[in-house]
PDB file of C-alpha atoms in Angstrom:
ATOM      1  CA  UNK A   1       0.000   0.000   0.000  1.00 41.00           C
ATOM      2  CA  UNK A   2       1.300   3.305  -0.812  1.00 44.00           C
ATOM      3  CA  UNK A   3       0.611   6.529   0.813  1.00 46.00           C
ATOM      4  CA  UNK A   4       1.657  10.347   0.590  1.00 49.00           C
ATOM      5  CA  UNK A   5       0.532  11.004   4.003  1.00 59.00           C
ATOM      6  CA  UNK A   6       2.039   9.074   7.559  1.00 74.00           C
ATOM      7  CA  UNK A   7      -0.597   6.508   7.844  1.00 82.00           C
ATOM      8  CA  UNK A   8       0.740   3.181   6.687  1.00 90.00           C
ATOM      9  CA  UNK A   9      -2.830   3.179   4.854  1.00 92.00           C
ATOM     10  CA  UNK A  10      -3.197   3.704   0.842  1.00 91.00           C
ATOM     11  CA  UNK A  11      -4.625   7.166   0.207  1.00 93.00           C
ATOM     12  CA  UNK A  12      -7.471   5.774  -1.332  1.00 94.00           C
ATOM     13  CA  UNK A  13      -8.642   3.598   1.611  1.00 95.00           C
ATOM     14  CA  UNK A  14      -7.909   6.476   4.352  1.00 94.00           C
ATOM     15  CA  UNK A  15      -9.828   8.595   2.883  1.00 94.00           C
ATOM     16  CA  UNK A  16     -12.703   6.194   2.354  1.00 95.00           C
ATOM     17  CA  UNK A  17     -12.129   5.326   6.115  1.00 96.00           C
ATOM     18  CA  UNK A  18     -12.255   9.517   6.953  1.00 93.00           C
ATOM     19  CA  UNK A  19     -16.020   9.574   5.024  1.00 95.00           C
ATOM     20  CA  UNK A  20     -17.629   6.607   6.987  1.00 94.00           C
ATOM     21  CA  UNK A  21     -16.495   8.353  10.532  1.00 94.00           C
ATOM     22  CA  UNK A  22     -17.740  11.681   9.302  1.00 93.00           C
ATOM     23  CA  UNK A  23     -21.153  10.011   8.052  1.00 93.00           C
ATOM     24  CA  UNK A  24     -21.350   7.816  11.111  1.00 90.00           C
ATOM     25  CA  UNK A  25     -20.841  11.220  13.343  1.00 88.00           C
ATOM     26  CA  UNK A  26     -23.104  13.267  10.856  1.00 88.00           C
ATOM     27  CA  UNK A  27     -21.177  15.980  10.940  1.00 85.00           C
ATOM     28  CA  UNK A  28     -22.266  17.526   7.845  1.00 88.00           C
ATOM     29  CA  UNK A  29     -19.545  20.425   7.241  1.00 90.00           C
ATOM     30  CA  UNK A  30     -16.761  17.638   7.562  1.00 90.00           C
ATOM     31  CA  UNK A  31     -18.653  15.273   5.174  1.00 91.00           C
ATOM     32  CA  UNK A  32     -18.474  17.770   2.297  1.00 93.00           C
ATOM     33  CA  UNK A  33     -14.862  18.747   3.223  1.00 93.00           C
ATOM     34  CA  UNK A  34     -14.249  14.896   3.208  1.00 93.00           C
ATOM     35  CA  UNK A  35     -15.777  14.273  -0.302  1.00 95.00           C
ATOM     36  CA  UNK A  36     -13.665  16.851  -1.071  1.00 96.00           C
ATOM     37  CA  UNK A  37     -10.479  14.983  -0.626  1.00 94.00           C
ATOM     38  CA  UNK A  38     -11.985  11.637  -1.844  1.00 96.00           C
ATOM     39  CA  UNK A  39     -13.088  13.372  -5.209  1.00 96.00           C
ATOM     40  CA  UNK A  40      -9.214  15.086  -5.009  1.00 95.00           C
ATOM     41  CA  UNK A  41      -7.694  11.287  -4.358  1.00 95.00           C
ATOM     42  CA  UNK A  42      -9.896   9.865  -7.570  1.00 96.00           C
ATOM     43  CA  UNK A  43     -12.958   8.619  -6.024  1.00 97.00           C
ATOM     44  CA  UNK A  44     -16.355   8.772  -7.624  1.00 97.00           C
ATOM     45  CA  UNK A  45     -19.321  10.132  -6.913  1.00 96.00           C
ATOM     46  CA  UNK A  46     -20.631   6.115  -6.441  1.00 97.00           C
ATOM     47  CA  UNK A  47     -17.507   5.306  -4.477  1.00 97.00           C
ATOM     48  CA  UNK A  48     -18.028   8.436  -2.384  1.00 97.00           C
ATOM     49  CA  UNK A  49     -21.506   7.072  -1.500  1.00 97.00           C
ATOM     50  CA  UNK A  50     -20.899   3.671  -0.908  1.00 97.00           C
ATOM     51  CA  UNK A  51     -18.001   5.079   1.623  1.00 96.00           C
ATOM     52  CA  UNK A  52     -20.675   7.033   3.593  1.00 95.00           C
ATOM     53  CA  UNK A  53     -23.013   3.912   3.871  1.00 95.00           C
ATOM     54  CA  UNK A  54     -20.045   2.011   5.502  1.00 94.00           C
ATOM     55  CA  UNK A  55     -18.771  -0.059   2.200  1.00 96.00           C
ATOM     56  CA  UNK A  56     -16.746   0.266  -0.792  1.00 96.00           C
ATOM     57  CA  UNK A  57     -16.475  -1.458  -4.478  1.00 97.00           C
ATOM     58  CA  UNK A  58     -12.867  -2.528  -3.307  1.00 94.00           C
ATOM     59  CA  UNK A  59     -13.057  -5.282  -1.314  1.00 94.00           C
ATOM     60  CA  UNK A  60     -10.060  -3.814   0.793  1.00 94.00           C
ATOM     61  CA  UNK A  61     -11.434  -0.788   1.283  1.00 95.00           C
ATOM     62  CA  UNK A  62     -14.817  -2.216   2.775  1.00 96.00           C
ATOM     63  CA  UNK A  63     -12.934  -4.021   5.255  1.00 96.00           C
ATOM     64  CA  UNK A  64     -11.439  -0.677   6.422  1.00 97.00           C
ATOM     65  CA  UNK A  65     -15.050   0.877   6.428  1.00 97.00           C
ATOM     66  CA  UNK A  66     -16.095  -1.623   8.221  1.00 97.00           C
ATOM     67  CA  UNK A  67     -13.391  -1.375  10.501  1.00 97.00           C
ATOM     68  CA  UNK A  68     -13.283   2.016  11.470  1.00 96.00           C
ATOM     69  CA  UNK A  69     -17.313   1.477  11.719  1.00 96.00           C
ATOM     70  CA  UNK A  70     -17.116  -1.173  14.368  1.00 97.00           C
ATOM     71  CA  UNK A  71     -14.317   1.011  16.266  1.00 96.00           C
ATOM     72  CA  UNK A  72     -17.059   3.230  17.094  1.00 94.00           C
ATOM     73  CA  UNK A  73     -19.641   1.001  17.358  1.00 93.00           C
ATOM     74  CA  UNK A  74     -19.455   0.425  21.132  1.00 93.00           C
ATOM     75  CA  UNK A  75     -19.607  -3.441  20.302  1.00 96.00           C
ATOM     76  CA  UNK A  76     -16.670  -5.494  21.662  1.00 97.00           C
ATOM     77  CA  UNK A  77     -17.846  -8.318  19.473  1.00 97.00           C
ATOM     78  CA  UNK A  78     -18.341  -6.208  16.161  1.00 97.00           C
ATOM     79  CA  UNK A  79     -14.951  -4.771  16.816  1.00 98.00           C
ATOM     80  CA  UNK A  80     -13.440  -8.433  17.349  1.00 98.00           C
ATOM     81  CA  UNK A  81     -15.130  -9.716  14.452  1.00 97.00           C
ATOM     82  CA  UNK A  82     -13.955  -6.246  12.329  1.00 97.00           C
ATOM     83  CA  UNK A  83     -10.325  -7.216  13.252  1.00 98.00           C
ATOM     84  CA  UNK A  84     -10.098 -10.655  12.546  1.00 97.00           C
ATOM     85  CA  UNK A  85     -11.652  -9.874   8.633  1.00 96.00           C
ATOM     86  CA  UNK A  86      -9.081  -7.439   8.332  1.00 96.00           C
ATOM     87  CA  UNK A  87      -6.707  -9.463   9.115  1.00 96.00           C
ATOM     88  CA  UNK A  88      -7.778 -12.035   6.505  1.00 95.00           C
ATOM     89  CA  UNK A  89      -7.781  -9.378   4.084  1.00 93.00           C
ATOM     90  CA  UNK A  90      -4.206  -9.099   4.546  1.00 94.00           C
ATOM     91  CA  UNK A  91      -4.311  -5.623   6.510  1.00 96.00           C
ATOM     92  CA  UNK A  92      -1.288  -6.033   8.245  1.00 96.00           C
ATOM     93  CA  UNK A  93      -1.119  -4.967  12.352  1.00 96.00           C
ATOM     94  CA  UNK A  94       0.120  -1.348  11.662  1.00 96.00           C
ATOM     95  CA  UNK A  95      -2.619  -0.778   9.140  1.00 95.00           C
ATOM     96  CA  UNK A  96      -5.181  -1.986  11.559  1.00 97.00           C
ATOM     97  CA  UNK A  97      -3.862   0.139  14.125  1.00 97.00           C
ATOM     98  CA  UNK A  98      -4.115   3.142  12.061  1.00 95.00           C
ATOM     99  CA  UNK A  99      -7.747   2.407  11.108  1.00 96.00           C
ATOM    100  CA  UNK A 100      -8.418   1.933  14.911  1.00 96.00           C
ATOM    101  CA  UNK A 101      -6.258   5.540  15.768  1.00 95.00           C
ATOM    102  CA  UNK A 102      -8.177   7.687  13.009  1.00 93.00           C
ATOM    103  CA  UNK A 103      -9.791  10.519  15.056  1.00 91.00           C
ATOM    104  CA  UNK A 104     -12.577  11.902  15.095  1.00 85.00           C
ATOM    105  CA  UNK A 105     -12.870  13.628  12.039  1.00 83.00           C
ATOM    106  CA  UNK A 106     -15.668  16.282  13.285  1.00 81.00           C
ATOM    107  CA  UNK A 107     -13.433  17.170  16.509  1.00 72.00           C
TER     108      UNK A 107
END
């Protein structure tokens, strides 16, 4: 995975990862900044969407999604399950860990 930025995350992914939390917090001026920087990093108007539902059309990126997701969840079990897919998805510990450590992207 390659990244400009210090995550060990592909661009692409964190930013998908950056729409779900902002959707999932409903924090409407940080939604439209994020779609912002998805539509800057490539992402379509579909891929946008499918980010803010908590999926993606790459099957790496929905396990991110669905990662950060179940980080805020509040569900022990989600999160367990959310970890252990990543994990088969090849997301390797430090990637994981940087899905877990996003903040809050309407702080």
């Amino acid at each position: 995975m390659t990244s400009t930025s210090a995550s060990p995350l592909d661009d692409r992914i964190l930013v998908q990862v950056r729409l779900a939390l902002a959707e999932l917090k409903g924090c409407r001026m940080t939604l439209a900044a994020k779609a912002e920087e998805a539509r800057d990093e490539g992402l379509t108007g579909a891929e946008i969407d499918a980010a803010c539902a908590g999926t993606s059309f790459d099957a790496k990126a929905a396990f991110a999604v669905k990662l950060a997701r179940a980080s805020r969840s509040g569900d022990p079990a989600a999160l367990d399950a959310a970890i252990a897919k990543a994990r088969a998805a090849g997301f390797s510990q430090a990637c994981i860990d940087a899905i877990l450590a996003e903040p809050d992207p309407c702080a």
